mmCIF file of N, CA and C in Angstrom:
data_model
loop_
_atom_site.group_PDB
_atom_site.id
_atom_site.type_symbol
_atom_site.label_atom_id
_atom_site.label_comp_id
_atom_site.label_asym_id
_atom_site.label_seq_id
_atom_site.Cartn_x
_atom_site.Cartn_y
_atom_site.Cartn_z
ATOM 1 N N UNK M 1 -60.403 40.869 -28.933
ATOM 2 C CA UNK M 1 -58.962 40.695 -28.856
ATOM 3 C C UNK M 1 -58.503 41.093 -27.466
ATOM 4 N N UNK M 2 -57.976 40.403 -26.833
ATOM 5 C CA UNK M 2 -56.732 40.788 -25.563
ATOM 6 C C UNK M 2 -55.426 40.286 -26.121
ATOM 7 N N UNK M 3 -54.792 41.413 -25.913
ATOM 8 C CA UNK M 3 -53.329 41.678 -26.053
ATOM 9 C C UNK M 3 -52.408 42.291 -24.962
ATOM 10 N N UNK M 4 -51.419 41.937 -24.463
ATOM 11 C CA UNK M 4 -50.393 42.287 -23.599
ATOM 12 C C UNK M 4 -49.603 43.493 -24.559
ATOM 13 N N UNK M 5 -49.485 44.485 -23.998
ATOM 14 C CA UNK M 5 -48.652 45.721 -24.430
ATOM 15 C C UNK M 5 -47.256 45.926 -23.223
ATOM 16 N N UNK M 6 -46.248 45.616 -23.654
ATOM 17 C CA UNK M 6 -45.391 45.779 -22.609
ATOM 18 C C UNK M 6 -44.418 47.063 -22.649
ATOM 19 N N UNK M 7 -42.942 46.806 -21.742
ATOM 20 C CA UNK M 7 -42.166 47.830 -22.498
ATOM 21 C C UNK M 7 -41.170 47.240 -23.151
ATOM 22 N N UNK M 8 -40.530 46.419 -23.365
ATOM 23 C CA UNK M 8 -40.407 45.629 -24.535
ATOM 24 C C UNK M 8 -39.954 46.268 -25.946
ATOM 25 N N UNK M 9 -38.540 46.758 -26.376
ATOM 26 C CA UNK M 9 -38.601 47.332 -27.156
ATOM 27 C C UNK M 9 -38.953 46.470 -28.898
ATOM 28 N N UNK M 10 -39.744 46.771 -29.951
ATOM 29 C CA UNK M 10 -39.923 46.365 -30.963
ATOM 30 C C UNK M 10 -40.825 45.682 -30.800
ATOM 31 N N UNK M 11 -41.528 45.580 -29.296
ATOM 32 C CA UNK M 11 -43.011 44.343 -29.884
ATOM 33 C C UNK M 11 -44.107 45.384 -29.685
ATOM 34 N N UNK M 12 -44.258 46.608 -30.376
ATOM 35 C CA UNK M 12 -45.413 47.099 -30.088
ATOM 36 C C UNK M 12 -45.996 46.670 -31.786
ATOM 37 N N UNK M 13 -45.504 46.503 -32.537
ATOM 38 C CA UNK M 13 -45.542 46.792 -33.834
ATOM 39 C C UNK M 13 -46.265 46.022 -34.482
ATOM 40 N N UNK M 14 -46.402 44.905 -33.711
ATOM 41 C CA UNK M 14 -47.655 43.609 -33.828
ATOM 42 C C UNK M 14 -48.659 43.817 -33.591
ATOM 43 N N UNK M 15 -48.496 44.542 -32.016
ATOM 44 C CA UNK M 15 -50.449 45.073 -31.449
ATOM 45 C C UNK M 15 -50.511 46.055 -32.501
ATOM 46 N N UNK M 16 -49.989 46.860 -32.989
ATOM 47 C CA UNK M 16 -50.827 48.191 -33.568
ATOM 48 C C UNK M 16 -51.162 47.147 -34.663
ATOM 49 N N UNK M 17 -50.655 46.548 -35.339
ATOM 50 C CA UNK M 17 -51.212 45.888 -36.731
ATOM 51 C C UNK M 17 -52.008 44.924 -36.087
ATOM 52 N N UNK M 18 -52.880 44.609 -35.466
ATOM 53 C CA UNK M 18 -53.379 43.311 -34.852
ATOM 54 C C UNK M 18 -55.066 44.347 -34.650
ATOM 55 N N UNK M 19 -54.520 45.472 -33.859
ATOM 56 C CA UNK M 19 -55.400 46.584 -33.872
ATOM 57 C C UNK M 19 -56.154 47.143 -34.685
ATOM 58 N N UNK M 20 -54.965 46.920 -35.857
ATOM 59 C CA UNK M 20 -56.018 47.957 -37.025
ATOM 60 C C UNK M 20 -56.721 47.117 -38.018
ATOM 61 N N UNK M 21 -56.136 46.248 -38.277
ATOM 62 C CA UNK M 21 -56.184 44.774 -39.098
ATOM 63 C C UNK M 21 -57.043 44.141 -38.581
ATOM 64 N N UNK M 22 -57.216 43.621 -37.818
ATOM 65 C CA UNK M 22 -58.349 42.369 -36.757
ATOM 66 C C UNK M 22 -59.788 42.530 -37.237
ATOM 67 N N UNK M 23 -60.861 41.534 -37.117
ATOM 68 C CA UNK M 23 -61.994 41.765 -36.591
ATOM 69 C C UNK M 23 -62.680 42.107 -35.641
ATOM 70 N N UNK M 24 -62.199 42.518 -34.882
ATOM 71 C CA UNK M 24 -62.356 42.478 -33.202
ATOM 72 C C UNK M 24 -63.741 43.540 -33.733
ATOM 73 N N UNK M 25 -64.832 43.164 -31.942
ATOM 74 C CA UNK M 25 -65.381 43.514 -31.867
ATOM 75 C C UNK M 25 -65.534 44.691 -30.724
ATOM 76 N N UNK M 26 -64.317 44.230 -29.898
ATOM 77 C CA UNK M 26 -63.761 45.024 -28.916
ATOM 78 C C UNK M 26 -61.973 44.495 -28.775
ATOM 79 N N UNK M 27 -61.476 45.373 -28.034
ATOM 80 C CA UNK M 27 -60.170 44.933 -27.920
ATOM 81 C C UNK M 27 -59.910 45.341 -26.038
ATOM 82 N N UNK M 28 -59.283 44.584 -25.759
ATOM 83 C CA UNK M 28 -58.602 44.719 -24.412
ATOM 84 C C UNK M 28 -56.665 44.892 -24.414
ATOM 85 N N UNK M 29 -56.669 46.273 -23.886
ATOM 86 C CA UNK M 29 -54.784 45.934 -24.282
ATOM 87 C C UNK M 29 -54.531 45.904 -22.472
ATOM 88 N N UNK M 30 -54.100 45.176 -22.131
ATOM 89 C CA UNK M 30 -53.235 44.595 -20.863
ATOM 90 C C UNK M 30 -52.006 45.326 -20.750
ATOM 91 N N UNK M 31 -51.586 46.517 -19.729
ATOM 92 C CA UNK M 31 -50.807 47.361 -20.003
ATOM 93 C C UNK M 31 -50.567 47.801 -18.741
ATOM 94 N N UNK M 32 -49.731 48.494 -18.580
ATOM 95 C CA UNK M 32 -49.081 49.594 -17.252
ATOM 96 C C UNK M 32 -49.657 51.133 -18.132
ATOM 97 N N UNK M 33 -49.247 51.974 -16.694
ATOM 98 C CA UNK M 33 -49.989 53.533 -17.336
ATOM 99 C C UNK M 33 -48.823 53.990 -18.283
ATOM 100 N N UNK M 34 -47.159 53.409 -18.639
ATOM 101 C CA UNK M 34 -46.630 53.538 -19.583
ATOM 102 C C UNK M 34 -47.050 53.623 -20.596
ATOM 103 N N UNK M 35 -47.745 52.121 -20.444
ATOM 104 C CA UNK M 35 -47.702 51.730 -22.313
ATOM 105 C C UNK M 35 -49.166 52.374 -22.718
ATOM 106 N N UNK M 36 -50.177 53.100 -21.815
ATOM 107 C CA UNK M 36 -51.102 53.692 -22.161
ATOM 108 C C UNK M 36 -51.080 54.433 -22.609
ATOM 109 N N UNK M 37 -50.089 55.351 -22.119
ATOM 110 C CA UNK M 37 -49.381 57.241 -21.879
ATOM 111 C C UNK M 37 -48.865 57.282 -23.493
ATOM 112 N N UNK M 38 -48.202 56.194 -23.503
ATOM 113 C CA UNK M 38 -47.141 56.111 -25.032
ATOM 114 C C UNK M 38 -47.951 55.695 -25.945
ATOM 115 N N UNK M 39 -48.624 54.621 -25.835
ATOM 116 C CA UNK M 39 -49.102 54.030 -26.915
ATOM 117 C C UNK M 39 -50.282 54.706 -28.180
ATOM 118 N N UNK M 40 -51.229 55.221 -27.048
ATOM 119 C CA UNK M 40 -51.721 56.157 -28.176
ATOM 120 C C UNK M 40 -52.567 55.511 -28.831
ATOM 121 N N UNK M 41 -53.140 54.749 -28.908
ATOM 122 C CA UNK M 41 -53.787 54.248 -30.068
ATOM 123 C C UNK M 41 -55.324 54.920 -29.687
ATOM 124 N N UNK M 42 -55.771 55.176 -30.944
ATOM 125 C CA UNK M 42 -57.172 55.704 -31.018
ATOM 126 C C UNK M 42 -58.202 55.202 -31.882
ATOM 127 N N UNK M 43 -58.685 54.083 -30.919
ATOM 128 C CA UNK M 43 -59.831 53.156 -31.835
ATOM 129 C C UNK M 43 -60.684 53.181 -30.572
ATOM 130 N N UNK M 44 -61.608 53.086 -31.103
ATOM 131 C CA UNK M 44 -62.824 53.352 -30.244
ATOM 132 C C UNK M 44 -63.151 52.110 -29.347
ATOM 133 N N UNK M 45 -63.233 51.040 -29.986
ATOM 134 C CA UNK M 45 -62.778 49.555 -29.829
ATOM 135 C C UNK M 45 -61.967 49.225 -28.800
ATOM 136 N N UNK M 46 -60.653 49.805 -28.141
ATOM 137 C CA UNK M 46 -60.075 49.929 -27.490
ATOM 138 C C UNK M 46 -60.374 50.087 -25.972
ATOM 139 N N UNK M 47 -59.950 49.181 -25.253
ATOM 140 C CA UNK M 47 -60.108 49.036 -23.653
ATOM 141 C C UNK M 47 -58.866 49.264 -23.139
ATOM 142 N N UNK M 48 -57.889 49.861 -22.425
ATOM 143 C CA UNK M 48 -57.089 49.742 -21.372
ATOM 144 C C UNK M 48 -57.441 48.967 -20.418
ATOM 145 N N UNK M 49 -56.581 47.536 -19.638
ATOM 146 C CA UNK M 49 -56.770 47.370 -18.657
ATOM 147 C C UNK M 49 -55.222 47.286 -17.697
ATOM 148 N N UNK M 50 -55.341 48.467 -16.924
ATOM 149 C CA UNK M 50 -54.368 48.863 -16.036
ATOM 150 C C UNK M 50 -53.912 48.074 -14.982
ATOM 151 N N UNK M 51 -52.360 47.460 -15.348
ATOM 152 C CA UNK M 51 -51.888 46.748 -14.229
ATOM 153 C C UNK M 51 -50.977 47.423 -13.560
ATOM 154 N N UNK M 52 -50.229 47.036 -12.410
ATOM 155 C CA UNK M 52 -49.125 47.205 -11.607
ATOM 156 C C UNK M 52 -47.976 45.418 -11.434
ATOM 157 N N UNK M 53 -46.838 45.418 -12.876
ATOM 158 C CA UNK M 53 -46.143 44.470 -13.054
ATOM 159 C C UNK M 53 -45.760 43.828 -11.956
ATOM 160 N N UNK M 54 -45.483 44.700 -10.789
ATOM 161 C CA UNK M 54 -44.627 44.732 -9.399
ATOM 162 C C UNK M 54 -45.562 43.921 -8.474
ATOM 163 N N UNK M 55 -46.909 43.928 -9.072
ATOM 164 C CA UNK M 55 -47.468 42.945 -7.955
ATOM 165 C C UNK M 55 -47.655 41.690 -8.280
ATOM 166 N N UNK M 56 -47.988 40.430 -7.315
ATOM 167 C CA UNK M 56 -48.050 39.035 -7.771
ATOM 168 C C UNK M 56 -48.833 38.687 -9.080
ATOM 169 N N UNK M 57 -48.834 37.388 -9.641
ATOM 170 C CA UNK M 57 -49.424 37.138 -10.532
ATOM 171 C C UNK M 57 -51.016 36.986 -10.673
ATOM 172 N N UNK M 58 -51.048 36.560 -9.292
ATOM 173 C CA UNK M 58 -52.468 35.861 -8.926
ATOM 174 C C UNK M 58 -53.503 37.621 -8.847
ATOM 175 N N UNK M 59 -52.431 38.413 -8.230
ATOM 176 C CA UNK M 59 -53.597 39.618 -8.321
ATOM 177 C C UNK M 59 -53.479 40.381 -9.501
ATOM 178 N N UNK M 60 -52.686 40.120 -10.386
ATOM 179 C CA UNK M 60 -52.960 41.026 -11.704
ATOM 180 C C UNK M 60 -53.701 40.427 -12.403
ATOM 181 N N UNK M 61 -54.046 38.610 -12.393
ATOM 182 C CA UNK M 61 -55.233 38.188 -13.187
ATOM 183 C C UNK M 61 -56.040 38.746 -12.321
ATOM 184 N N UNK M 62 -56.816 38.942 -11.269
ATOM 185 C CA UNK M 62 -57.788 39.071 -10.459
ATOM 186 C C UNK M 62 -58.201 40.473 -10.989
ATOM 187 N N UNK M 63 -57.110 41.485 -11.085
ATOM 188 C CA UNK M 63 -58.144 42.903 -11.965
ATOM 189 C C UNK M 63 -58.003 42.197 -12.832
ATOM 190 N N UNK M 64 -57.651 41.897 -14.304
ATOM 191 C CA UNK M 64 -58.193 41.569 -15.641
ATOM 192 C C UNK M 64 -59.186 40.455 -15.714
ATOM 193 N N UNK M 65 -59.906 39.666 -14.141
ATOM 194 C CA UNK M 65 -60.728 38.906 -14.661
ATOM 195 C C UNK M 65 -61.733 40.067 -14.276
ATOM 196 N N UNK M 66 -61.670 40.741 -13.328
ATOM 197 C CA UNK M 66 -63.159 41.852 -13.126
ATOM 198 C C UNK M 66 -63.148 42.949 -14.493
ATOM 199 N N UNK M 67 -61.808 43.070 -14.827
ATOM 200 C CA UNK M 67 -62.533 44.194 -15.857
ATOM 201 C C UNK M 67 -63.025 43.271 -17.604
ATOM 202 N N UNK M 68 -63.281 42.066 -17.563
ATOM 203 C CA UNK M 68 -63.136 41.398 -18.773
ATOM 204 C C UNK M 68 -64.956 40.872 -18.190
ATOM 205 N N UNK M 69 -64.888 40.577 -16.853
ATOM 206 C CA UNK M 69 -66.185 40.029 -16.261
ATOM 207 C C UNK M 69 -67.534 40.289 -17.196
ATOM 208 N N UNK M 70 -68.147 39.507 -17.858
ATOM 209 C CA UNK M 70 -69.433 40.149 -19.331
ATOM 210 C C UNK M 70 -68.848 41.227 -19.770
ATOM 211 N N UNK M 71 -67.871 41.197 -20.224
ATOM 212 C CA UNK M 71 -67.729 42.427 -21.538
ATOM 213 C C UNK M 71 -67.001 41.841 -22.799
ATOM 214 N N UNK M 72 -66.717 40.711 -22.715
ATOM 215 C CA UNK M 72 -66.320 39.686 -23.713
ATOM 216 C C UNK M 72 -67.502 39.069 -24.301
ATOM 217 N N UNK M 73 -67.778 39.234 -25.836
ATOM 218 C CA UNK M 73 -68.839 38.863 -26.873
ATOM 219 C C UNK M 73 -68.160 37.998 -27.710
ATOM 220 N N UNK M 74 -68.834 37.245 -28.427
ATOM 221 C CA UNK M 74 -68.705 36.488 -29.561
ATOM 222 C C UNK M 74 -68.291 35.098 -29.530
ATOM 223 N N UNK M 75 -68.074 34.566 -30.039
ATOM 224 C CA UNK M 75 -68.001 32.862 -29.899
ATOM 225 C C UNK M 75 -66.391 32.542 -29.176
ATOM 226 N N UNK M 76 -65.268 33.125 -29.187
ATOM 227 C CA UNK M 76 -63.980 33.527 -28.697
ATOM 228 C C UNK M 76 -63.635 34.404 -28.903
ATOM 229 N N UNK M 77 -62.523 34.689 -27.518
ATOM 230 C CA UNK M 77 -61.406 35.743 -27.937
ATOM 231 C C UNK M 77 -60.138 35.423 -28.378
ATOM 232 N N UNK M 78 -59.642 36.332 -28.892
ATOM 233 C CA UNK M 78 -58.225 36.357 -29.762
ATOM 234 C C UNK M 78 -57.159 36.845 -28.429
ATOM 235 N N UNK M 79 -56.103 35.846 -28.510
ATOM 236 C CA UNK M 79 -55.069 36.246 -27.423
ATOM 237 C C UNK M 79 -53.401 36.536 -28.190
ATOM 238 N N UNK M 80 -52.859 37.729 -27.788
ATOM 239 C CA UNK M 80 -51.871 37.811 -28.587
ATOM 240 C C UNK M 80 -50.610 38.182 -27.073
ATOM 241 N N UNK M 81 -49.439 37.363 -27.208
ATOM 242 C CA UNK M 81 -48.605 37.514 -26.223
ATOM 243 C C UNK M 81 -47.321 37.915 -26.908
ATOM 244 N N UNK M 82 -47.438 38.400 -28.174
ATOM 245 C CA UNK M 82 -45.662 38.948 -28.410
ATOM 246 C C UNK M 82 -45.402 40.137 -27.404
ATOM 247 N N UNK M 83 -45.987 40.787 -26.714
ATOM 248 C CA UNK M 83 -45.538 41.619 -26.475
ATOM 249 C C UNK M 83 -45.694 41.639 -24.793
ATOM 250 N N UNK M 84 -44.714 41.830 -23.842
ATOM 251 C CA UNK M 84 -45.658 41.725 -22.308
ATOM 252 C C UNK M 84 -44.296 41.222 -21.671
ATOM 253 N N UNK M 85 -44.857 40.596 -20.231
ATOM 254 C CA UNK M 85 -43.631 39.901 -20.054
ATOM 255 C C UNK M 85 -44.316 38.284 -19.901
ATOM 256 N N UNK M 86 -43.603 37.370 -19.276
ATOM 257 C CA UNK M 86 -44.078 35.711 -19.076
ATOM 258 C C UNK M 86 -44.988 36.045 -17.971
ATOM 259 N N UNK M 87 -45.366 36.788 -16.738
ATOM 260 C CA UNK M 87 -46.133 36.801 -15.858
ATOM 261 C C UNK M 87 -47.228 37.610 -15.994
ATOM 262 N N UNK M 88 -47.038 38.622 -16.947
ATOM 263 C CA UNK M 88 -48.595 39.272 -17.637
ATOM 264 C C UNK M 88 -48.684 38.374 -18.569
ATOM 265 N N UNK M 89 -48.254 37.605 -19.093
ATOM 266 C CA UNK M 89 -48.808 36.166 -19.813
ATOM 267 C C UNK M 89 -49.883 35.561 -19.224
ATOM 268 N N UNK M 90 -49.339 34.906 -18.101
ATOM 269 C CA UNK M 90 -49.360 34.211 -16.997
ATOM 270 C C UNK M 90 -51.373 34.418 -16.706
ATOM 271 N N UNK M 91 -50.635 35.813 -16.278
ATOM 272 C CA UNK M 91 -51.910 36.495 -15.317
ATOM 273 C C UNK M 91 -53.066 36.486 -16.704
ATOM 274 N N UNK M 92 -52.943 36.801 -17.933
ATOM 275 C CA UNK M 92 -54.268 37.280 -18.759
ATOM 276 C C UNK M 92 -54.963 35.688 -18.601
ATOM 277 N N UNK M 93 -53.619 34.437 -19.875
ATOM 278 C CA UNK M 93 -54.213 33.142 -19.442
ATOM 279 C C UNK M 93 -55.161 32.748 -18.373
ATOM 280 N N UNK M 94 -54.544 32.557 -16.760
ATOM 281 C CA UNK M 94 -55.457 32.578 -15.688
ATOM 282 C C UNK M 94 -57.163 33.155 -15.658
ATOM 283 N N UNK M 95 -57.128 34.434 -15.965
ATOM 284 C CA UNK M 95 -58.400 35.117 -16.043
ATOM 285 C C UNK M 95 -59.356 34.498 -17.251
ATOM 286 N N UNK M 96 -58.190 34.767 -18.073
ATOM 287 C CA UNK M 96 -59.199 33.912 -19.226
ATOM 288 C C UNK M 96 -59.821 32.500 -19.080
ATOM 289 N N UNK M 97 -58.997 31.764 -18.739
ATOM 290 C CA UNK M 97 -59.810 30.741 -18.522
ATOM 291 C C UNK M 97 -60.575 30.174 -17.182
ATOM 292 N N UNK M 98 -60.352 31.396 -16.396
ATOM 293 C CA UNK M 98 -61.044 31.548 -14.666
ATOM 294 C C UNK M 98 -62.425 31.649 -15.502
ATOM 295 N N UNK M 99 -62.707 32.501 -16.497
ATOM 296 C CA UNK M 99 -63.799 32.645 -16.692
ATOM 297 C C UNK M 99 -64.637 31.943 -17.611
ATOM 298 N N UNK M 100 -63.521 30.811 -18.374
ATOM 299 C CA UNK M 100 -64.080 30.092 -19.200
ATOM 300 C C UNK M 100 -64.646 30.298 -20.340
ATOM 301 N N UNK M 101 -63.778 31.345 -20.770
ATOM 302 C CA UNK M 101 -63.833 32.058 -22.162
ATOM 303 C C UNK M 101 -62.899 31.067 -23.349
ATOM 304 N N UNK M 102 -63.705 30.848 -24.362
ATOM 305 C CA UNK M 102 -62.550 30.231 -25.215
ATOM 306 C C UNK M 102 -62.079 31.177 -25.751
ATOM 307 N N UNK M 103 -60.830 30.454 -26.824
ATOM 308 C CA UNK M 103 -59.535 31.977 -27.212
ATOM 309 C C UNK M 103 -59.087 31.169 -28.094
ATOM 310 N N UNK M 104 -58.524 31.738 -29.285
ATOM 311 C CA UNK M 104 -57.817 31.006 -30.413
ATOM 312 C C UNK M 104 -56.154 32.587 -29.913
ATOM 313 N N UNK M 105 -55.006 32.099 -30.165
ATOM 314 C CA UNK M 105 -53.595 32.732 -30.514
ATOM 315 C C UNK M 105 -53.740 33.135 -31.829
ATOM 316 N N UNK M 106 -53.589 34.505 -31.709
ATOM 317 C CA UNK M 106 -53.510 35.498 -33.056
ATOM 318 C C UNK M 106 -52.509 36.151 -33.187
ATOM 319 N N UNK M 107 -51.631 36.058 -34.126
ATOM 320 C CA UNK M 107 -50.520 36.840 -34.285
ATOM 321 C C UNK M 107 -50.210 37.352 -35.830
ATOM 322 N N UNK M 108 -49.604 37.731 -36.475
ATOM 323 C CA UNK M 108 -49.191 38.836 -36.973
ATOM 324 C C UNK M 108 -48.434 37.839 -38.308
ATOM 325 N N UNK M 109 -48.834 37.504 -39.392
ATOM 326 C CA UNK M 109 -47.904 36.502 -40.254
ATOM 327 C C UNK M 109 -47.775 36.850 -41.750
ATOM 328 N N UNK M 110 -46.978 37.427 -42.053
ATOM 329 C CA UNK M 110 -46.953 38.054 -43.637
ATOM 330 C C UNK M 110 -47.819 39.417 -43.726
ATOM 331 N N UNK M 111 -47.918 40.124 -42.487
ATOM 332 C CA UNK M 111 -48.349 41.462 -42.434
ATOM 333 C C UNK M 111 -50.031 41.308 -42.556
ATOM 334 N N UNK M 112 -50.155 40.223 -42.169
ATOM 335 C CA UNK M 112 -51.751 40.058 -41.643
ATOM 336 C C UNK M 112 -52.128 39.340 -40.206
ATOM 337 N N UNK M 113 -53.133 39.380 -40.105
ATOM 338 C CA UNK M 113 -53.675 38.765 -38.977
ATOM 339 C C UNK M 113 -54.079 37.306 -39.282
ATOM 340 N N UNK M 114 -53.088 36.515 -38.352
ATOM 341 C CA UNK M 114 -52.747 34.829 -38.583
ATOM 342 C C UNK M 114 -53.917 34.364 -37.253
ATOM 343 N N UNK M 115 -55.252 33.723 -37.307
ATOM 344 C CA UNK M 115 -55.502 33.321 -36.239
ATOM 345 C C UNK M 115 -55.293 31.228 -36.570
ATOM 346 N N UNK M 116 -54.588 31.539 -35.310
ATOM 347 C CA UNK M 116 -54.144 29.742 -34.884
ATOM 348 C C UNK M 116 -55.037 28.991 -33.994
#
């Protein structure tokens, strides 16, 4: 799973259920040191990958394609964008498919995990 964690009030509430709920075999949350500091989550499963919003688009995919670089397993990843802004959108998309990873959209539908 990669997921965008933003500050965004009310969309955290999807990643934590996406988190606990999912199959994931690993998870990547796409975040500032905010939403790290706050967020809290404690699954082992769990990756932080630390951006800076304030910089261009092209270089915030450029760290999330090195820290995703072989550490993504399984036949796809799960991409979830409720939460983030349109340019940490932007930037995960880019990396993801810089690297030519397939991805199915997973989101959150009757209090389960909907993959589309």
């Amino acid at each position: 799973l990669i997921v965008c964690l933003g500050t965004g009030k009310g969309t955290w509430t999807e990643v934590f259920k996406l988190v606990s709920q999912g199959p994931w075999e690993k998870i990547f949350i796409v975040t500032n040191e905010f939403g790290r500091d706050n967020a809290k989550i404690k699954d082992k499963r769990v990756e932080y990958i630390l951006i800076n919003p304030e910089e261009e688009m092209e270089t915030i995919s450029l760290a999330i394609k090195e820290k995703l670089t072989g550490r993504v397993t399984g036949w796809e990843a799960g991409l979830n964008f409720v939460s983030g802004t349109g340019k940490e959108h932007m930037a995960v998309l880019l990396a993801v498919m810089t690297l030519g990873l397939p991805f199915r959209l997973v989101n959150i539908k009757n209090d389960m995990v909907n993959i589309l």
